Amino acid sequence: MFERILPPMANNEYRGSPLAFYGLCLFTAVFAFRSLVHFLKDDGGINSIASIITFHGTPDPDQVIHLFASLWGGQQLITLVILVTVLFRYRNLIPFMALLLVIEQLTRMASGLMHPLDPTFYEYRPPGAAGTFIFLVFSLLILVLSLRQRPDSGAKRSGGRRD
């Protein structure tokens, strides 16, 4: 199992379910949109999409919040480059990427529990509130499917034994 998640050599010989590959492609498209919004949008999507209220003060505290949203988007763009590289060049790392996506969703949930924002901080319920749980389930599904060996891929040439 460990070698399926972290193989000794990265290559393009993926043996898991094709559904995991296509699921990761879909996840990558959504991830690309989300990353670009956080990085490029003036407010990092914090006010316009996540509906967090604006704050007033001198100096403007929203500038710090928007900066951190943009930095977060930059980090997500780096992850996006890794996702695309795995999909097109190192597909046997798909289980590893799926595990990282599961961990990311769990840390997002943990952050929300450690630093909860009550409804007074929002104009409406942000999409990320439900989206994180949906992405967690989707990431777990991709992980499980990517670890399943296709029937013909686990057989060895001598004796037909499966790993």
Coordinates of C-alpha atoms in Angstrom, one line a residue:
M1 CA 0.0 0.0 0.0
F2 CA 2.8 2.4 0.9
E3 CA 4.5 1.9 -2.4
R4 CA 1.2 2.7 -4.3
I5 CA 1.0 6.0 -2.4
L6 CA 4.7 6.8 -2.7
P7 CA 6.3 4.7 -5.4
P8 CA 10.2 4.4 -5.4
M9 CA 10.2 6.0 -8.9
A10 CA 7.9 8.6 -10.4
N11 CA 6.7 7.7 -13.9
N12 CA 3.7 7.8 -16.1
E13 CA 2.6 4.2 -15.5
Y14 CA -0.6 4.7 -13.5
R15 CA -2.3 1.4 -12.5
G16 CA -5.3 2.7 -10.5
S17 CA -8.8 3.3 -11.6
P18 CA -9.3 5.6 -14.6
L19 CA -12.2 7.2 -12.6
A20 CA -9.6 8.5 -10.1
F21 CA -7.6 10.1 -12.9
Y22 CA -10.7 11.8 -14.4
G23 CA -11.8 12.8 -10.9
L24 CA -8.5 14.4 -10.3
C25 CA -8.7 16.2 -13.6
L26 CA -12.1 17.7 -12.5
F27 CA -10.7 18.6 -9.1
T28 CA -7.7 20.3 -10.8
A29 CA -10.1 22.4 -13.0
V30 CA -12.0 23.6 -9.9
F31 CA -8.7 24.1 -8.1
A32 CA -7.4 26.2 -10.9
F33 CA -10.4 28.5 -10.8
R34 CA -10.2 28.9 -7.0
S35 CA -6.5 29.5 -7.1
L36 CA -6.7 32.2 -9.7
V37 CA -9.6 33.9 -7.9
H38 CA -7.7 34.1 -4.7
F39 CA -4.5 35.2 -6.4
L40 CA -5.8 37.8 -8.9
K41 CA -9.1 39.2 -7.6
D42 CA -8.7 42.6 -5.8
D43 CA -10.2 41.2 -2.6
G44 CA -8.9 37.7 -3.1
G45 CA -12.5 36.6 -3.2
I46 CA -12.8 37.2 0.5
N47 CA -15.6 39.8 0.3
S48 CA -17.0 39.2 -3.2
I49 CA -17.3 35.4 -3.0
A50 CA -16.8 34.2 0.6
S51 CA -19.0 37.2 1.7
I52 CA -16.8 38.1 4.7
I53 CA -17.8 41.6 5.8
T54 CA -15.5 44.6 5.2
F55 CA -13.8 46.0 8.2
H56 CA -13.1 49.7 8.9
G57 CA -10.1 51.3 10.5
T58 CA -6.9 53.1 10.0
P59 CA -4.8 51.6 8.5
D60 CA -7.4 49.6 6.5
P61 CA -7.4 46.1 8.0
D62 CA -9.0 44.7 4.7
Q63 CA -5.7 45.3 3.0
V64 CA -4.0 42.8 5.2
I65 CA -6.8 40.3 4.7
H66 CA -6.7 40.7 1.0
L67 CA -2.9 40.3 1.0
F68 CA -3.2 37.0 2.8
A69 CA -5.9 35.8 0.5
S70 CA -3.6 36.6 -2.5
L71 CA -0.7 34.8 -0.8
W72 CA -3.0 31.8 -0.3
G73 CA -3.9 31.9 -4.0
G74 CA -0.2 32.0 -4.9
Q75 CA 0.4 28.9 -2.8
Q76 CA -2.6 27.2 -4.4
L77 CA -1.1 28.0 -7.8
I78 CA 2.1 26.2 -6.9
T79 CA 0.0 23.2 -5.9
L80 CA -1.9 23.5 -9.2
V81 CA 1.4 23.3 -11.1
I82 CA 2.2 20.1 -9.1
L83 CA -1.2 18.6 -9.8
V84 CA -0.9 19.3 -13.6
T85 CA 2.6 17.8 -13.6
V86 CA 1.4 14.7 -11.9
L87 CA -1.6 14.4 -14.4
F88 CA 0.5 14.7 -17.5
R89 CA 4.0 13.4 -16.5
Y90 CA 4.0 11.4 -13.3
R91 CA 0.6 9.6 -13.1
N92 CA 1.8 7.0 -10.7
L93 CA 1.8 9.8 -8.1
I94 CA -1.9 10.2 -8.3
P95 CA -2.5 8.3 -5.1
F96 CA 0.0 10.6 -3.3
M97 CA -1.7 13.7 -4.7
A98 CA -5.1 12.4 -3.6
L99 CA -3.7 11.8 -0.1
L100 CA -2.3 15.4 0.0
L101 CA -5.7 16.7 -1.1
V102 CA -7.4 14.8 1.7
I103 CA -4.9 16.3 4.2
E104 CA -5.5 19.8 2.8
Q105 CA -9.3 19.4 3.3
L106 CA -8.7 18.1 6.9
T107 CA -6.4 21.0 7.7
R108 CA -9.0 23.5 6.3
M109 CA -11.6 21.9 8.6
A110 CA -9.2 22.0 11.5
S111 CA -8.4 25.7 10.9
G112 CA -12.1 26.4 10.9
L113 CA -12.5 24.7 14.2
M114 CA -9.5 26.4 15.7
H115 CA -10.4 29.9 14.5
P116 CA -14.2 29.8 14.0
L117 CA -16.0 32.8 12.5
D118 CA -19.6 33.2 13.7
P119 CA -22.3 34.4 11.2
T120 CA -21.8 38.0 12.1
F121 CA -18.6 37.9 9.9
Y122 CA -20.5 36.9 6.8
E123 CA -23.2 38.5 4.6
Y124 CA -24.3 34.9 3.7
R125 CA -23.0 31.4 4.1
P126 CA -19.8 31.2 2.0
P127 CA -19.4 28.4 -0.6
G128 CA -16.3 27.1 1.1
A129 CA -18.4 26.2 4.2
A130 CA -20.0 23.2 2.5
G131 CA -17.4 22.9 -0.3
T132 CA -14.7 21.8 2.1
F133 CA -16.7 18.7 3.2
I134 CA -17.7 18.0 -0.4
F135 CA -14.0 18.2 -1.5
L136 CA -13.0 16.0 1.4
V137 CA -15.4 13.2 0.3
F138 CA -14.4 13.7 -3.3
S139 CA -10.7 13.5 -2.4
L140 CA -11.2 10.4 -0.3
L141 CA -13.1 8.8 -3.2
I142 CA -10.2 9.7 -5.6
L143 CA -7.7 8.2 -3.1
V144 CA -9.6 4.9 -2.7
L145 CA -10.1 4.6 -6.5
S146 CA -6.5 5.4 -7.2
L147 CA -5.3 2.7 -4.8
R148 CA -7.4 0.0 -6.5
Q149 CA -5.3 -2.0 -9.0
R150 CA -6.9 -2.8 -12.3
P151 CA -7.4 -6.6 -12.7
D152 CA -4.7 -7.0 -15.3
S153 CA -2.2 -4.6 -13.8
G154 CA -1.5 -6.5 -10.5
A155 CA -0.5 -9.9 -12.1
K156 CA 3.1 -10.7 -12.3
R157 CA 4.5 -12.4 -15.4
S158 CA 5.6 -15.5 -13.5
G159 CA 2.8 -17.3 -11.8
G160 CA 0.0 -14.6 -12.1
R161 CA 0.4 -13.6 -8.4
R162 CA -1.1 -10.3 -7.4
D163 CA 0.4 -7.8 -5.0

